[in-house]
PDB file of C-alpha atoms in Angstrom:
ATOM      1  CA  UNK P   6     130.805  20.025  72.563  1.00  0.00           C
ATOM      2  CA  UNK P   7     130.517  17.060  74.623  1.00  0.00           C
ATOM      3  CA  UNK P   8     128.534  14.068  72.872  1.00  0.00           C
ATOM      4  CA  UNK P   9     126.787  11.569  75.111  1.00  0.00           C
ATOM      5  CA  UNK P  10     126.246   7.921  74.158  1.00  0.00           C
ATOM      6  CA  UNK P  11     123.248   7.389  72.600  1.00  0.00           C
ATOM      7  CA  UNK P  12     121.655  11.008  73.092  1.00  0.00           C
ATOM      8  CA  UNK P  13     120.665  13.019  69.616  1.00  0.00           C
ATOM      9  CA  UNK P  14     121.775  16.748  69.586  1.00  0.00           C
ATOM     10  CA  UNK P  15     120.646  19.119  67.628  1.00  0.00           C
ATOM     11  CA  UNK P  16     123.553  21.512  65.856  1.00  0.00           C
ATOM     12  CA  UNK P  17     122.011  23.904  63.161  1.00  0.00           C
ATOM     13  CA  UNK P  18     120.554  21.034  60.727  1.00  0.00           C
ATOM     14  CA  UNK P  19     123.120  18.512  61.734  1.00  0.00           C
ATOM     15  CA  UNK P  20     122.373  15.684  64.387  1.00  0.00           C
ATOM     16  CA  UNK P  21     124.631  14.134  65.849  1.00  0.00           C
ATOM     17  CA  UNK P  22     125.079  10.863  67.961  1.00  0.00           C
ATOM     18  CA  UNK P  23     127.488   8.540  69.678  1.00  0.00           C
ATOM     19  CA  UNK P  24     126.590   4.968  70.294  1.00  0.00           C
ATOM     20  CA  UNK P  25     129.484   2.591  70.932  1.00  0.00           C
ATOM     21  CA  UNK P  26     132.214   4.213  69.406  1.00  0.00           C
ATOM     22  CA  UNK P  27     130.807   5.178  66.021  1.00  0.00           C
ATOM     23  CA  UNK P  28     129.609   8.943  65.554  1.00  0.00           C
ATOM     24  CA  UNK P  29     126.844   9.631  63.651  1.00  0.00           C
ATOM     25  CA  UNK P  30     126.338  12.695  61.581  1.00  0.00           C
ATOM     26  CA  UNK P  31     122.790  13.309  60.235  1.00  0.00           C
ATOM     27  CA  UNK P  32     121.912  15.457  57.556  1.00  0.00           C
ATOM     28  CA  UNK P  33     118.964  16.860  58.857  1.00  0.00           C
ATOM     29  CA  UNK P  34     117.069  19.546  56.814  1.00  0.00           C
ATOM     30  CA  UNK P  35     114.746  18.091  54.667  1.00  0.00           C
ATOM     31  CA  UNK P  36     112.421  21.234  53.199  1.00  0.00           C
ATOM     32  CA  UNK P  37     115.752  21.715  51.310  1.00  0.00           C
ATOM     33  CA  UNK P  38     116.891  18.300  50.384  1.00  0.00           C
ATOM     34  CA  UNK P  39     119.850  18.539  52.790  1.00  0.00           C
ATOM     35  CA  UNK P  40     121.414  21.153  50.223  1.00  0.00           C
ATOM     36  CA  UNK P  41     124.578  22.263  51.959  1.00  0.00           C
ATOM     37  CA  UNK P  42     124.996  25.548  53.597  1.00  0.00           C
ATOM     38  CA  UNK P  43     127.980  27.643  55.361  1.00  0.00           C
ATOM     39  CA  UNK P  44     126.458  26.179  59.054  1.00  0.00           C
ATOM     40  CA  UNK P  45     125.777  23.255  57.753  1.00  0.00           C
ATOM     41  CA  UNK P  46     129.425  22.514  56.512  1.00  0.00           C
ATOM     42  CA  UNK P  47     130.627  24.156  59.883  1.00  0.00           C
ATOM     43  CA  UNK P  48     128.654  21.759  61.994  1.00  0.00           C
ATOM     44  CA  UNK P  49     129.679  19.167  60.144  1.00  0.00           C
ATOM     45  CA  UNK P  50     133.573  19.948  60.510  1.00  0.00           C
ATOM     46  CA  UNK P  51     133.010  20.108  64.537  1.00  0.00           C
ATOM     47  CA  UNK P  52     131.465  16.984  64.531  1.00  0.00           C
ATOM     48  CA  UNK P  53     134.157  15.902  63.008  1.00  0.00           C
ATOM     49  CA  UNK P  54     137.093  17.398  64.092  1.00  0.00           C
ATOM     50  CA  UNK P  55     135.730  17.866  68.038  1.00  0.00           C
ATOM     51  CA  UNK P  56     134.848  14.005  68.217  1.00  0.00           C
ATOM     52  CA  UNK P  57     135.105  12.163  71.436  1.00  0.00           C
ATOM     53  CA  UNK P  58     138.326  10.494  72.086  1.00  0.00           C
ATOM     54  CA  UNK P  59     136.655   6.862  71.827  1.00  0.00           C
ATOM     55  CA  UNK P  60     135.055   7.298  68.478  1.00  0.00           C
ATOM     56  CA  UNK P  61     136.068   4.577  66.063  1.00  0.00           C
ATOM     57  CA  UNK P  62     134.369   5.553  63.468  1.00  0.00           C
ATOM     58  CA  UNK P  63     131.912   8.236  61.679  1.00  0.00           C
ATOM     59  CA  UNK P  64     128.619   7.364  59.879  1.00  0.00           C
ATOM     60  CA  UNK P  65     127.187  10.577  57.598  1.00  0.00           C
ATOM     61  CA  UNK P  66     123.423   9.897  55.936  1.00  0.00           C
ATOM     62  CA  UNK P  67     120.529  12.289  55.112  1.00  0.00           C
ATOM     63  CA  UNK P  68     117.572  10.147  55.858  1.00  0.00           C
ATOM     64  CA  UNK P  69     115.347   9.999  52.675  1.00  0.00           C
ATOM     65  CA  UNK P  70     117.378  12.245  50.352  1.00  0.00           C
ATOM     66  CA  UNK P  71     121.236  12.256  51.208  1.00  0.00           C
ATOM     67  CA  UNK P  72     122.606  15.711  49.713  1.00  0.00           C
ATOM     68  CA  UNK P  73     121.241  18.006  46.969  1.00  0.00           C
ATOM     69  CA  UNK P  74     124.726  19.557  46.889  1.00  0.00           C
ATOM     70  CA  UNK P  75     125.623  23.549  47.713  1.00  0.00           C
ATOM     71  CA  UNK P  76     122.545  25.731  49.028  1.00  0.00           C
ATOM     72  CA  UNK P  77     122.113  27.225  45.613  1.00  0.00           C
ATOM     73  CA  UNK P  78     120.613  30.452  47.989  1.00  0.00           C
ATOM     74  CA  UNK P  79     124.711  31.667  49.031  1.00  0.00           C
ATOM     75  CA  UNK P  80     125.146  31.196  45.235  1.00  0.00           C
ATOM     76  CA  UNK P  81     122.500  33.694  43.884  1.00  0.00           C
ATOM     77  CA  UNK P  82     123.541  36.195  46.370  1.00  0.00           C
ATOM     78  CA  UNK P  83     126.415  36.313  44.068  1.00  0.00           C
ATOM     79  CA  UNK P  84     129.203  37.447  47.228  1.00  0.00           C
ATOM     80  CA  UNK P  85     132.802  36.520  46.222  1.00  0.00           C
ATOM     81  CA  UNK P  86     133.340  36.272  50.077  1.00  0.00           C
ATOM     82  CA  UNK P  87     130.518  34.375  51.256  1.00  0.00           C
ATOM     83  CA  UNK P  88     130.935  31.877  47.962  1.00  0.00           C
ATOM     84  CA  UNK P  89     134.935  31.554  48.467  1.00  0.00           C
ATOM     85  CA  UNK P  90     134.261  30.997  52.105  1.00  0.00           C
ATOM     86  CA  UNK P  91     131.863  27.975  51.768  1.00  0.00           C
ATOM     87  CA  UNK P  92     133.980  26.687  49.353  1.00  0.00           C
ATOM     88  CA  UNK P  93     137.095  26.503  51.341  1.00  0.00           C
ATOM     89  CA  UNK P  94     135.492  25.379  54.241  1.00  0.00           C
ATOM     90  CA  UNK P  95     133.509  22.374  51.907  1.00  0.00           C
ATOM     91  CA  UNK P  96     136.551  21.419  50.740  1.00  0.00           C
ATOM     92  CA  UNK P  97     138.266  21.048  54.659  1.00  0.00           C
ATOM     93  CA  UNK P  98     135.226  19.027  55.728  1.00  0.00           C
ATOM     94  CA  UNK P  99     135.940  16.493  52.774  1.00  0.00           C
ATOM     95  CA  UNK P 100     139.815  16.961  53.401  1.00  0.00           C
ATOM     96  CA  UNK P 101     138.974  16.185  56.440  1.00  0.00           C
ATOM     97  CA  UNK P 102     136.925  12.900  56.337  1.00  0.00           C
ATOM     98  CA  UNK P 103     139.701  11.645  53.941  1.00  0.00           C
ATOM     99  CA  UNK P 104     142.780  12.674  56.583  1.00  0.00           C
ATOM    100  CA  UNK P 105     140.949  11.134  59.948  1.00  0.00           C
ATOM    101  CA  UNK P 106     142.313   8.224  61.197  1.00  0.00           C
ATOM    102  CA  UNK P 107     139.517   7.009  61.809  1.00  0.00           C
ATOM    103  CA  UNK P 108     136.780   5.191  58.620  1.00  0.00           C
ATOM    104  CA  UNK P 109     134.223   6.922  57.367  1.00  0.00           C
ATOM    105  CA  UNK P 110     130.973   5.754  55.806  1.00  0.00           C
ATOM    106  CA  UNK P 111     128.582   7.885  53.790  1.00  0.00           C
ATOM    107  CA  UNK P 112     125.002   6.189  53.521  1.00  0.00           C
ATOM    108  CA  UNK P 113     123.111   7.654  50.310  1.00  0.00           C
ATOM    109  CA  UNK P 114     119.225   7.456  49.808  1.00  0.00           C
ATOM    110  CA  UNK P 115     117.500   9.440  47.247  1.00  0.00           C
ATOM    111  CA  UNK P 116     119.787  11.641  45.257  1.00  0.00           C
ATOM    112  CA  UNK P 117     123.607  12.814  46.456  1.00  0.00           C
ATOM    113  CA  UNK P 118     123.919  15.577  43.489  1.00  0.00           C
ATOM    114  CA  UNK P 119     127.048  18.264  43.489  1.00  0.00           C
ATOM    115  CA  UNK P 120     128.193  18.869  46.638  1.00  0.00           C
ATOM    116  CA  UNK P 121     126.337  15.821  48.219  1.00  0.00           C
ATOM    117  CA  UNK P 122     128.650  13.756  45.937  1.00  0.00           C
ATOM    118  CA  UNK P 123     131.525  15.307  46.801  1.00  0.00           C
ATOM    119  CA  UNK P 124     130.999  14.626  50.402  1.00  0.00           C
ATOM    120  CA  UNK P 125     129.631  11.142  49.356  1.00  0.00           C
ATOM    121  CA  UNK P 126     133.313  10.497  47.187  1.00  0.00           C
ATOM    122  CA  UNK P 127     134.903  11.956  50.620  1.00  0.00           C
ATOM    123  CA  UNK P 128     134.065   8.858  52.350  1.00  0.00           C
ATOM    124  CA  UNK P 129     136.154   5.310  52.855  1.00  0.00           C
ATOM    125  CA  UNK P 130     133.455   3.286  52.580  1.00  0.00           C
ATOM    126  CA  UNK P 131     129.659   4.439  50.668  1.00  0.00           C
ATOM    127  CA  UNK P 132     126.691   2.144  50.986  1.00  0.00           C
ATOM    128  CA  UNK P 133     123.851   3.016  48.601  1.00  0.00           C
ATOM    129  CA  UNK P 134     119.688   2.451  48.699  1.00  0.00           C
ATOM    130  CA  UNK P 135     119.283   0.944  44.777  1.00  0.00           C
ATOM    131  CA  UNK P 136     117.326   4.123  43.508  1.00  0.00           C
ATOM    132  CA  UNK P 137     119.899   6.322  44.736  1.00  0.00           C
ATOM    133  CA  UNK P 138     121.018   8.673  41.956  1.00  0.00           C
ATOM    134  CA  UNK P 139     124.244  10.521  41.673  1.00  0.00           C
ATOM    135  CA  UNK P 140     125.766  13.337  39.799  1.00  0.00           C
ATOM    136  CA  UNK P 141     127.994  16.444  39.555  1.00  0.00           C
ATOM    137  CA  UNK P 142     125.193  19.066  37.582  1.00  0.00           C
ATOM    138  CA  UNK P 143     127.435  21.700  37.806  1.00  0.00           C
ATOM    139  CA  UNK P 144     128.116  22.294  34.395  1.00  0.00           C
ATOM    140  CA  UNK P 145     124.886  22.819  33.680  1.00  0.00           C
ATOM    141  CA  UNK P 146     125.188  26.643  35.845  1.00  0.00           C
ATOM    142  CA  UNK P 147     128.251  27.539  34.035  1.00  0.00           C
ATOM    143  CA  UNK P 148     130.462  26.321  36.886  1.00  0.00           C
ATOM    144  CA  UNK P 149     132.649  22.999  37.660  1.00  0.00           C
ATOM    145  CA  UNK P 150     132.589  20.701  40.903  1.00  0.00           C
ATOM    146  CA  UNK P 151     134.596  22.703  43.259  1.00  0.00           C
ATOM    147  CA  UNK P 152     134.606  20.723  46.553  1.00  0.00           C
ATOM    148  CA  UNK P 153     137.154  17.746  45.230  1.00  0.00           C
ATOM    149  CA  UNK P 154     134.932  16.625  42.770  1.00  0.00           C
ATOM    150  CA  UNK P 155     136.691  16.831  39.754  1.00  0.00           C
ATOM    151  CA  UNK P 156     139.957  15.364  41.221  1.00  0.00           C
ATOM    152  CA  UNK P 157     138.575  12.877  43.502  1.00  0.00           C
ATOM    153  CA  UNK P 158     136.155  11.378  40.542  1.00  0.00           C
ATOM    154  CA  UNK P 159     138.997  11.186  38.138  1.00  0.00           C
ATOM    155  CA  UNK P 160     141.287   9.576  40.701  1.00  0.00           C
ATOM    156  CA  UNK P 161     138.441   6.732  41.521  1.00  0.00           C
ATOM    157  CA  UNK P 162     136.819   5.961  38.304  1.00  0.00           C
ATOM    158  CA  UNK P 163     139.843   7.293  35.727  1.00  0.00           C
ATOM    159  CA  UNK P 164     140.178  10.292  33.755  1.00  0.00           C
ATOM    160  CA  UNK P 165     137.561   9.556  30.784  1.00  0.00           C
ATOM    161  CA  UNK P 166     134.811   8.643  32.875  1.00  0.00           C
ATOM    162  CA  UNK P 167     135.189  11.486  34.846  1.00  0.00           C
ATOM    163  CA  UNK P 168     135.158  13.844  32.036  1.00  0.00           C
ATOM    164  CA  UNK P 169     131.839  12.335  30.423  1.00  0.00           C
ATOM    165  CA  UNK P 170     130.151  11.985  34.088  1.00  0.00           C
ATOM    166  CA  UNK P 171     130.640  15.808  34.422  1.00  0.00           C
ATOM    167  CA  UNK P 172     131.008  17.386  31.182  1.00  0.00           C
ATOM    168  CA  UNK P 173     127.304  15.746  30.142  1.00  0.00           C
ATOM    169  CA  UNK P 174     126.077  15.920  33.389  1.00  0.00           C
ATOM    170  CA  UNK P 175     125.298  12.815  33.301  1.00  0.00           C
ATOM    171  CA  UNK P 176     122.881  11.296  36.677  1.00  0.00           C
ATOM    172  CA  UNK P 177     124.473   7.729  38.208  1.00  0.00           C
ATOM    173  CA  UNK P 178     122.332   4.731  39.140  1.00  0.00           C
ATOM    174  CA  UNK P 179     122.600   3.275  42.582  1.00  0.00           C
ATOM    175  CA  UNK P 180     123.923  -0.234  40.414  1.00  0.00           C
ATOM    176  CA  UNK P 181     126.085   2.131  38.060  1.00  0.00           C
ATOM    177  CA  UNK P 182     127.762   3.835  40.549  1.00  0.00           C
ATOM    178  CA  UNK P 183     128.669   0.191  42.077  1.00  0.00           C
ATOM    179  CA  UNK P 184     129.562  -0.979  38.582  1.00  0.00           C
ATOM    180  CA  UNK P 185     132.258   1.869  38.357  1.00  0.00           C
ATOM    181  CA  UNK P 186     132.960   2.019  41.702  1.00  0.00           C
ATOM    182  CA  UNK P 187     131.998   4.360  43.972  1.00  0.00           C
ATOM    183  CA  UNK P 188     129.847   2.672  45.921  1.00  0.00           C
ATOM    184  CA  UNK P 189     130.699  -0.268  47.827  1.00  0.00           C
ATOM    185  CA  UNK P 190     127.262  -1.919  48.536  1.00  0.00           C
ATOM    186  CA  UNK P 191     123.955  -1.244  46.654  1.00  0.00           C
ATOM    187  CA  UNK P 192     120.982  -2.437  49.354  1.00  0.00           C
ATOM    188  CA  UNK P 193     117.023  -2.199  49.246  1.00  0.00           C
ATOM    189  CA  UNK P 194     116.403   1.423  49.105  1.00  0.00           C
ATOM    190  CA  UNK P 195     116.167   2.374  53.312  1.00  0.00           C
ATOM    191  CA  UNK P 196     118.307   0.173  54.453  1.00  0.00           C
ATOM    192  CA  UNK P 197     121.425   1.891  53.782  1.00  0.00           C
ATOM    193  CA  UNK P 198     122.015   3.611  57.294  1.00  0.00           C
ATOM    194  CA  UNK P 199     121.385   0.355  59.353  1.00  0.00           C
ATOM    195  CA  UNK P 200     123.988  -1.169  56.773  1.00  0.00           C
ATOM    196  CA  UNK P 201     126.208   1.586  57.432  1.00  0.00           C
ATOM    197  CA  UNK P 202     126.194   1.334  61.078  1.00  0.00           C
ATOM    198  CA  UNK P 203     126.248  -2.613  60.327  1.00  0.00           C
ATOM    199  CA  UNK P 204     129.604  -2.115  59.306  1.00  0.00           C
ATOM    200  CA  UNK P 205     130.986   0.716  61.536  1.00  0.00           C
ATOM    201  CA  UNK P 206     130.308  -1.380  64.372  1.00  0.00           C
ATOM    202  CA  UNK P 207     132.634  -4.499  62.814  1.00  0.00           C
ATOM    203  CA  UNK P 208     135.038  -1.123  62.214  1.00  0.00           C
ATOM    204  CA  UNK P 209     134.567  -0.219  65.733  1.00  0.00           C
ATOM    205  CA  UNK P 210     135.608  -3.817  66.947  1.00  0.00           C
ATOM    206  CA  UNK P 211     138.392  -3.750  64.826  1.00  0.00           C
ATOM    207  CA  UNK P 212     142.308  -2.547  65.820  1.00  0.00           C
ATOM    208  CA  UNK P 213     142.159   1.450  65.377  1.00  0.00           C
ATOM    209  CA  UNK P 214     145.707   1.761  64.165  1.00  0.00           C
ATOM    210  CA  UNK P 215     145.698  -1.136  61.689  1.00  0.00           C
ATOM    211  CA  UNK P 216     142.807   0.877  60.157  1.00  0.00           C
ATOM    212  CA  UNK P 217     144.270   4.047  60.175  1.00  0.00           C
ATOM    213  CA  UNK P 218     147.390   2.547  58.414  1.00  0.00           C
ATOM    214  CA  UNK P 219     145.131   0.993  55.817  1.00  0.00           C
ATOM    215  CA  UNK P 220     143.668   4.431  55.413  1.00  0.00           C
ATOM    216  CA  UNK P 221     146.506   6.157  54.548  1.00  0.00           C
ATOM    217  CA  UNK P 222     148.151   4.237  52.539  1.00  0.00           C
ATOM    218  CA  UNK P 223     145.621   3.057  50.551  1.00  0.00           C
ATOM    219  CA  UNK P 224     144.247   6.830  49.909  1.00  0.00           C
ATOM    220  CA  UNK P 225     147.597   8.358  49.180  1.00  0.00           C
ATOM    221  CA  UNK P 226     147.102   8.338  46.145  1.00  0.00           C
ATOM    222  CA  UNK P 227     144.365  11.349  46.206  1.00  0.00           C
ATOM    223  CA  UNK P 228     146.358  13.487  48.427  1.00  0.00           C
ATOM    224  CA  UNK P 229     148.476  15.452  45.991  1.00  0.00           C
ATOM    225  CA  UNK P 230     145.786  16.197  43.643  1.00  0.00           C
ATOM    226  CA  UNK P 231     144.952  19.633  42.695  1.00  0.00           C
ATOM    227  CA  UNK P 232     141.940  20.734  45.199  1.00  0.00           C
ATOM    228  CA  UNK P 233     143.707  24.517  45.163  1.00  0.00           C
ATOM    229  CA  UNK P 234     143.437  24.671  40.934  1.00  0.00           C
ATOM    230  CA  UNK P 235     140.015  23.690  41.197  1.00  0.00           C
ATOM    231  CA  UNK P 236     139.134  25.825  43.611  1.00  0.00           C
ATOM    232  CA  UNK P 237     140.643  29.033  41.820  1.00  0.00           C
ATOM    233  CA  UNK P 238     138.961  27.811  38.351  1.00  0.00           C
ATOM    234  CA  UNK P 239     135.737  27.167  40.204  1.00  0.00           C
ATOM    235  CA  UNK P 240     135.974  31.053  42.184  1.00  0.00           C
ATOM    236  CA  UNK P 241     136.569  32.402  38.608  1.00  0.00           C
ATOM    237  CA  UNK P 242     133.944  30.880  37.057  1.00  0.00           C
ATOM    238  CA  UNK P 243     131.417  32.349  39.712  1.00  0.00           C
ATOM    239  CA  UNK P 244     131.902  35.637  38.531  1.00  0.00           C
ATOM    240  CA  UNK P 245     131.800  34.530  34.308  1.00  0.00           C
ATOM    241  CA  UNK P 246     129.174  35.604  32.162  1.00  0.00           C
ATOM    242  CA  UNK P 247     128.283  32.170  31.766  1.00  0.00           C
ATOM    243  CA  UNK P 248     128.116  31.269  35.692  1.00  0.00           C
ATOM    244  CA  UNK P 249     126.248  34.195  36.774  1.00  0.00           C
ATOM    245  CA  UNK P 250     123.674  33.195  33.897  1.00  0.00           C
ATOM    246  CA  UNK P 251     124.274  30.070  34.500  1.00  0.00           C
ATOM    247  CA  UNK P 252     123.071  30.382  38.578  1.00  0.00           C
ATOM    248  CA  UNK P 253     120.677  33.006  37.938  1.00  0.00           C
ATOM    249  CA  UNK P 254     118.564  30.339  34.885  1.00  0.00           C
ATOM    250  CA  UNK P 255     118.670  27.618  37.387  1.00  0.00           C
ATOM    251  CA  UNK P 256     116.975  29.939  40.425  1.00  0.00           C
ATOM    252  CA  UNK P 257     114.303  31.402  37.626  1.00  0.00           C
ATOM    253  CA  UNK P 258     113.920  27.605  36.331  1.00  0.00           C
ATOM    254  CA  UNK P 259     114.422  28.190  32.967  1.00  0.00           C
ATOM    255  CA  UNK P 260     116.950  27.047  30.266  1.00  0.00           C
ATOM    256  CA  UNK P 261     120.490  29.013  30.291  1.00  0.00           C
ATOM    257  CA  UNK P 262     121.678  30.754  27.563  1.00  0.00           C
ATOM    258  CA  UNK P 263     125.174  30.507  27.449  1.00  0.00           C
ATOM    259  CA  UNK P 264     125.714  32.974  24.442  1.00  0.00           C
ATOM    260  CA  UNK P 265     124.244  30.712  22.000  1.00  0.00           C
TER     261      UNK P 265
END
């Protein structure tokens, strides 16, 4: 796909836009909070992985609500395929954005929850509005963060945190998140994309191979964790007692009963 300067495309419920160097990826499906689905993820990767040769640097956002995590829809369905497949291919996107040579910045408004922030922790750099919220709810359907989440929280914030955070559930303020963090800037809430692109653009004018360097050394340190573990653990728990009652509560909005 060729991306011209300063033109919006439409790809699925992805837009996407190149204006001096830095490529912006917006979430764009807002009847559903941005919640993340199989073309979604794809479109995503190619904007990604197809970007121009002069791009410097990638800017993700979701306008007034940055991620509600996985399209709980492909989880109720309850197929092994179609739930492994957007699982391995979340988990490349985020692989991705951490393996480019290039910065990323995520900017977060409203709520990044699951999935949303796992893509969110994916990023080099996040810039938050100050009622953003974050959290990894997954626990609460009988299932675990399968996207990174697990190991990329415990490798930024430290083992114990990362436990409590997901084991409880537990929602993240804008000013927490920065307090612990994993977010770099807290600004008035919608401003975070015009800080974003503040910054990509002092990226963009920066030299491209001292910042890849930087990149890779400084996030070696999450490359060997144990994304395939979690992945298997997170596969097997889809088709548990406790995570098909777990999905099924959450889609009938009611309390799960997890053999209590």
């Amino acid at each position: 796909m060729t991306i011209q300067d300063s033109v919006a495309q439409k790809q699925s419920e992805v837009r996407i836009q190149l204006d001096r160097s830095v490529l912006h990826v917006l979430l764009d499906r807002p009847r559903k909070r941005n919640a993340l689905d199989l073309t979604m993820i794809r479109s995503i990767s190619r904007a990604i992985d197809g970007r121009p040769t002069d791009t410097r640097v990638v800017v993700i956002s979701g306008g007034a609500f940055f991620s509600a995590g996985a399209d709980i829809a492909t989880y109720k369905r309850g197929d092994q395929g179609e739930i492994g497949e957007i699982t391995r291919a979340a988990g490349a996107v985020i692989d991705t954005m951490t393996t480019a040579p290039i910065p990323v910045i995520a900017a977060v408004e409203g709520m990044a929850l699951g999935g949303g922030f796992e893509l969110a922790m994916g990023a080099d750099i996040v810039v938050a509005g100050e009622s953003a919220k974050l959290g990894l709810p997954e626990v609460a359907l009988g299932l675990i963060p399968g996207w990174g989440g697990t190991q990329r929280l415990s490798a930024q914030i430290g083992i114990r945190r990362a436990k409590q955070i997901i084991m409880l559930q537990q929602t993240i303020s804008a000013e927490d998140a920065w307090t612990l963090g994993l977010v770099n800037e807290v600004v008035p809430d919608g401003t975070s994309l015009n800080r974003a692109l503040e910054m990509a653009h002092q990226l963009a004018a920066s030299s491209a191979t001292a910042l890849a360097a930087t990149k890779r050394l400084v996030s070696g340190i999450e490359r060997n964790l144990a994304y395939s573990d979690e992945r298997a653990a997170l596969m097997e728990l889809f088709g548990s007692p406790d995570g098909i009652e777990g999905v099924t509560a959450f889609v009938e909005k009611r309390p799960a009963n997890f053999g209590r």
